[in-house]
Tab-separated table of C-alpha atoms in Angstrom:
chain	number	residue	atom	x	y	z
A	1	LYS	CA	-0.479	0.084	-0.177
A	2	THR	CA	0.859	3.235	-0.579
A	3	HIS	CA	-1.576	5.176	1.983
A	4	LEU	CA	-1.174	5.261	5.746
A	5	GLU	CA	-4.441	6.153	8.143
A	6	MET	CA	-3.319	6.318	11.798
A	7	GLU	CA	-5.056	7.121	14.386
A	8	PHE	CA	-4.199	7.938	18.404
A	9	ASP	CA	-5.914	7.621	21.209
A	10	ASP	CA	-3.040	10.437	23.327
A	11	ASP	CA	-0.088	12.203	23.426
A	12	THR	CA	2.011	11.351	20.466
A	13	ILE	CA	5.165	11.124	18.858
A	14	ILE	CA	6.601	10.794	15.744
A	15	GLY	CA	10.102	10.372	15.681
A	16	PRO	CA	12.978	10.416	12.687
A	17	ASN	CA	12.516	8.096	9.947
A	18	ALA	CA	9.893	6.212	11.208
A	19	PHE	CA	8.365	5.386	7.958
A	20	HIS	CA	11.735	4.873	5.878
A	21	THR	CA	11.076	1.229	5.182
A	22	LEU	CA	7.605	1.869	3.732
A	23	PRO	CA	7.164	2.695	0.213
A	24	LEU	CA	4.449	5.394	1.531
A	25	THR	CA	3.404	7.976	-0.831
A	26	SER	CA	0.143	9.532	1.545
A	27	ILE	CA	-0.333	9.530	5.521
A	28	LEU	CA	-2.958	10.412	7.319
A	29	LEU	CA	-2.992	10.896	11.129
A	30	GLY	CA	-5.796	11.564	13.846
A	31	MET	CA	-5.950	12.152	17.450
A	32	PRO	CA	-9.764	11.019	19.238
A	33	TYR	CA	-12.704	12.688	17.469
A	34	THR	CA	-14.829	15.074	20.143
A	35	GLN	CA	-17.891	17.395	19.803
A	36	GLU	CA	-16.137	20.399	21.472
A	37	ARG	CA	-13.939	22.753	19.999
A	38	ASN	CA	-11.254	23.460	22.635
A	39	ARG	CA	-8.116	23.932	21.613
A	40	LEU	CA	-6.504	23.440	25.093
A	41	ALA	CA	-8.737	19.836	24.700
A	42	LEU	CA	-6.474	18.532	21.464
A	43	ARG	CA	-4.331	16.026	22.823
A	44	THR	CA	-0.170	16.768	21.404
A	45	LEU	CA	1.197	15.056	18.104
A	46	THR	CA	5.149	15.739	17.851
A	47	LEU	CA	6.852	15.537	14.854
A	48	HIS	CA	10.370	15.513	13.996
A	49	PRO	CA	12.382	17.255	10.717
A	50	ASP	CA	12.928	14.232	9.656
A	51	SER	CA	9.693	12.400	10.413
A	52	PHE	CA	7.904	11.748	6.558
A	53	LEU	CA	11.366	11.455	4.713
A	54	THR	CA	10.659	8.036	3.197
A	55	SER	CA	12.370	6.093	0.115
A	56	SER	CA	9.182	6.955	-2.209
A	57	ASN	CA	8.619	10.446	-1.013
A	58	ILE	CA	5.867	11.188	0.496
A	59	ARG	CA	3.220	13.229	-1.451
A	60	SER	CA	0.673	13.681	0.928
A	61	LEU	CA	0.459	14.942	4.530
A	62	THR	CA	-2.653	15.568	6.711
A	63	ILE	CA	-3.183	15.694	10.669
A	64	ILE	CA	-6.449	15.401	12.302
A	65	ARG	CA	-7.300	17.310	15.481
A	66	ALA	CA	-4.269	18.008	17.264
A	67	ASN	CA	-1.803	20.170	18.210
A	68	VAL	CA	0.895	19.749	16.451
A	69	ASN	CA	4.707	20.359	17.567
A	70	LEU	CA	7.798	20.031	15.627
A	71	PRO	CA	11.293	21.431	17.394
A	72	GLY	CA	12.852	23.605	15.432
A	73	ASN	CA	9.744	24.242	13.540
A	74	LYS	CA	10.831	23.129	10.403
A	75	PHE	CA	10.859	19.953	8.160
A	76	ASN	CA	13.953	18.383	6.279
A	77	LEU	CA	14.199	20.680	3.347
A	78	ASN	CA	14.620	17.347	1.707
A	79	THR	CA	11.155	16.509	2.194
A	80	ALA	CA	9.038	15.981	-0.991
A	81	VAL	CA	5.212	17.216	0.624
A	82	GLU	CA	3.224	18.862	-2.098
A	83	TRP	CA	-0.500	18.632	-0.330
A	84	LEU	CA	-0.305	19.170	3.300
A	85	ARG	CA	-3.861	19.569	4.656
A	86	PHE	CA	-3.781	20.558	9.206
A	87	ILE	CA	-7.855	19.829	9.626
A	88	ALA	CA	-9.089	20.846	13.345
A	89	CYS	CA	-5.892	21.083	14.799
A	90	GLY	CA	-4.600	24.144	17.124
A	91	PHE	CA	-2.868	26.454	15.105
A	92	THR	CA	-3.191	30.439	15.920
A	93	GLU	CA	-0.076	31.611	13.811
A	94	VAL	CA	0.833	30.275	10.562
A	95	PRO	CA	3.529	28.324	11.096
A	96	SER	CA	6.166	30.149	8.694
A	97	GLU	CA	9.134	28.906	9.234
A	98	MET	CA	7.264	25.070	9.060
A	99	ILE	CA	5.769	26.005	5.373
A	100	GLU	CA	8.684	27.306	4.021
A	101	SER	CA	10.693	24.095	4.735
A	102	LEU	CA	8.414	22.906	2.199
A	103	PRO	CA	8.925	24.938	-1.074
A	104	ASN	CA	7.014	22.245	-3.020
A	105	LEU	CA	3.866	22.459	-1.850
A	106	ASP	CA	0.858	22.499	-4.319
A	107	TYR	CA	-1.868	22.279	-1.636
A	108	LEU	CA	-2.523	23.550	1.668
A	109	SER	CA	-5.180	23.587	3.648
A	110	PHE	CA	-5.312	24.852	6.927
A	111	GLU	CA	-9.590	24.355	7.439
A	112	GLY	CA	-10.678	24.533	11.422
A	113	ASN	CA	-7.144	25.929	13.320
A	114	TYR	CA	-7.644	29.231	15.282
A	115	LEU	CA	-5.944	31.478	12.540
A	116	ARG	CA	-7.239	34.737	13.759
A	117	VAL	CA	-5.060	37.360	12.475
A	118	ILE	CA	-3.280	36.702	8.794
A	119	ARG	CA	0.398	38.234	9.290
A	120	SER	CA	1.697	40.300	5.668
A	121	HIS	CA	3.787	37.173	3.830
A	122	ALA	CA	2.855	34.474	5.810
A	123	PHE	CA	2.776	32.236	2.677
A	124	SER	CA	5.619	34.452	0.485
A	125	PRO	CA	7.907	31.175	0.793
A	126	LEU	CA	5.335	28.872	-1.131
A	127	LYS	CA	6.015	29.652	-4.936
A	128	LEU	CA	4.253	27.004	-6.338
A	129	LEU	CA	1.537	26.727	-3.994
A	130	ARG	CA	-2.221	26.213	-6.095
A	131	GLU	CA	-5.061	26.373	-2.812
A	132	LEU	CA	-4.890	27.954	0.361
A	133	ASN	CA	-7.678	26.402	2.409
A	134	LEU	CA	-8.327	28.824	5.421
A	135	GLU	CA	-12.312	28.002	6.123
A	136	GLY	CA	-13.712	28.284	9.774
A	137	ASN	CA	-10.805	29.819	11.546
A	138	GLY	CA	-12.189	32.714	12.800
A	139	ILE	CA	-10.041	34.777	10.530
A	140	VAL	CA	-10.630	38.513	12.378
A	141	SER	CA	-7.977	40.058	10.156
A	142	LEU	CA	-6.754	39.526	6.826
A	143	GLU	CA	-2.966	41.945	6.667
A	144	LEU	CA	-2.534	43.916	3.505
A	145	GLY	CA	0.032	41.637	1.921
A	146	CYS	CA	-0.802	38.839	3.789
A	147	PHE	CA	-1.257	36.841	0.080
A	148	ASP	CA	1.666	38.088	-1.313
A	149	GLY	CA	3.961	35.764	-3.540
A	150	LEU	CA	1.404	33.041	-4.082
A	151	ASP	CA	1.484	34.211	-7.885
A	152	ASN	CA	0.277	30.747	-9.040
A	153	LEU	CA	-2.693	30.050	-6.692
A	154	GLU	CA	-6.118	29.357	-8.278
A	155	VAL	CA	-8.413	28.873	-5.392
A	156	LEU	CA	-8.814	30.056	-1.854
A	157	ASP	CA	-11.186	29.129	0.426
A	158	LEU	CA	-12.245	32.388	2.815
A	159	ALA	CA	-15.496	30.527	4.240
A	160	ASP	CA	-16.553	31.333	8.092
A	161	ASN	CA	-14.242	33.683	9.646
A	162	GLN	CA	-15.387	37.520	10.113
A	163	PHE	CA	-12.576	39.676	8.375
A	164	SER	CA	-13.425	43.087	7.334
A	165	PRO	CA	-13.134	43.140	3.369
A	166	ILE	CA	-10.256	45.883	2.900
A	167	SER	CA	-9.157	46.924	-0.694
A	168	GLY	CA	-6.390	45.606	-2.040
A	169	ILE	CA	-6.395	42.227	0.296
A	170	PHE	CA	-6.494	40.383	-2.572
A	171	ASN	CA	-3.594	41.981	-4.693
A	172	GLY	CA	-0.927	39.825	-6.381
A	173	LEU	CA	-3.548	37.046	-6.767
A	174	LYS	CA	-3.933	37.278	-10.537
A	175	LYS	CA	-4.231	33.621	-11.615
A	176	LEU	CA	-6.944	33.333	-8.828
A	177	THR	CA	-10.078	31.323	-10.883
A	178	ARG	CA	-12.364	30.361	-7.799
A	179	LEU	CA	-13.037	32.412	-4.199
A	180	ASP	CA	-15.024	31.053	-1.175
A	181	ILE	CA	-16.123	33.758	0.504
A	182	ASP	CA	-19.001	32.181	1.959
A	183	ASN	CA	-19.864	34.067	5.753
A	184	ALA	CA	-16.692	35.433	5.331
A	185	PHE	CA	-17.327	39.317	6.780
A	186	GLY	CA	-19.183	38.747	9.857
A	187	GLU	CA	-20.768	42.022	11.074
A	188	HIS	CA	-18.879	43.662	8.371
A	189	GLN	CA	-20.631	45.662	4.894
A	190	PHE	CA	-18.995	43.517	1.660
A	191	ASN	CA	-16.920	46.193	-0.299
A	192	PHE	CA	-16.929	45.186	-4.055
A	193	ASP	CA	-14.001	46.551	-5.246
A	194	ILE	CA	-11.827	43.748	-2.940
A	195	LEU	CA	-12.276	41.890	-6.478
A	196	GLN	CA	-11.089	44.590	-7.854
A	197	ASP	CA	-7.338	42.484	-8.266
A	198	THR	CA	-8.814	38.907	-9.212
A	199	PRO	CA	-9.647	39.200	-12.851
A	200	ALA	CA	-9.556	35.983	-13.372
A	201	LEU	CA	-12.316	34.908	-11.483
A	202	VAL	CA	-14.533	32.517	-13.040
A	203	ASN	CA	-16.215	30.806	-9.793
A	204	ILE	CA	-16.920	32.946	-6.823
A	205	GLY	CA	-18.965	31.785	-3.987
A	206	MET	CA	-20.385	34.730	-1.389
A	207	GLY	CA	-23.704	33.367	0.446
A	208	ASN	CA	-24.784	34.919	3.370
A	209	ASN	CA	-22.679	37.880	3.528
A	210	LYS	CA	-25.943	40.797	3.729
A	211	ILE	CA	-25.509	41.815	0.314
A	212	LYS	CA	-28.754	43.392	-0.183
A	213	GLU	CA	-28.629	45.678	-3.835
A	214	LEU	CA	-26.615	44.704	-6.916
A	215	LYS	CA	-25.972	47.043	-9.268
A	216	PRO	CA	-25.867	47.158	-12.633
A	217	ASP	CA	-21.596	45.889	-14.154
A	218	MET	CA	-21.070	45.625	-10.659
A	219	PHE	CA	-19.400	42.148	-11.742
A	220	SER	CA	-17.819	43.833	-14.666
A	221	ILE	CA	-14.211	44.034	-13.066
A	222	CYS	CA	-14.118	40.113	-13.031
A	223	PRO	CA	-14.734	38.926	-17.041
A	224	GLN	CA	-14.899	35.243	-17.195
A	225	LEU	CA	-16.881	34.911	-14.275
A	226	THR	CA	-19.211	31.545	-15.280
A	227	TYR	CA	-20.989	31.200	-11.642
A	228	LEU	CA	-21.732	33.264	-8.711
A	229	SER	CA	-23.762	32.100	-5.615
A	230	LEU	CA	-25.773	34.618	-3.736
A	231	PHE	CA	-27.622	31.983	-1.321
A	232	ARG	CA	-29.186	33.753	2.096
A	233	ASN	CA	-28.010	37.647	1.641
């Protein structure tokens, strides 16, 4: 088999070269399921910079419901992961040093974490990234420049957050074709100017954002748009 799934009941350490003899390309590691959303209740998964070095090169890594601890905050640069998901984990900040050590990432997800603020240049080392999922973090602020360096990004999911849609937050995302901003702004009013920096958009989800009026030509800034969702506005 090239895919491995493991579930742990308590705090766990994955040592160096733990999977070295296995011909794996995909690993999923999970902690116990709980209905309670409490970061402090999460079990800790401690990794080593060489934890995911294998002879066959692991391409996909998924970690679910864990406080991830990586001493030194960096993976071995020979780690070949291209697809990385931290689902319902305990991150409160984007682990910039960690993702910098994975420059070949194509897909990155922090779905359901606790990233309240996305700092400027948070993802700038990821020059090859094509898809980024930040859904369900309760984000209250996207700093200007937080998506700098993501020149190849095509898909961005920001649903279920509560940030202010400030003009310029999507600056540089010229290749973005799909944007999910359903229920993304909390009590903030939607600002159509944020779409001026995303001319390649084909698909936009912008439901549940208290949009009360549609004006003529307001989507002309997205000339390639073919799908638009406005449910629950």
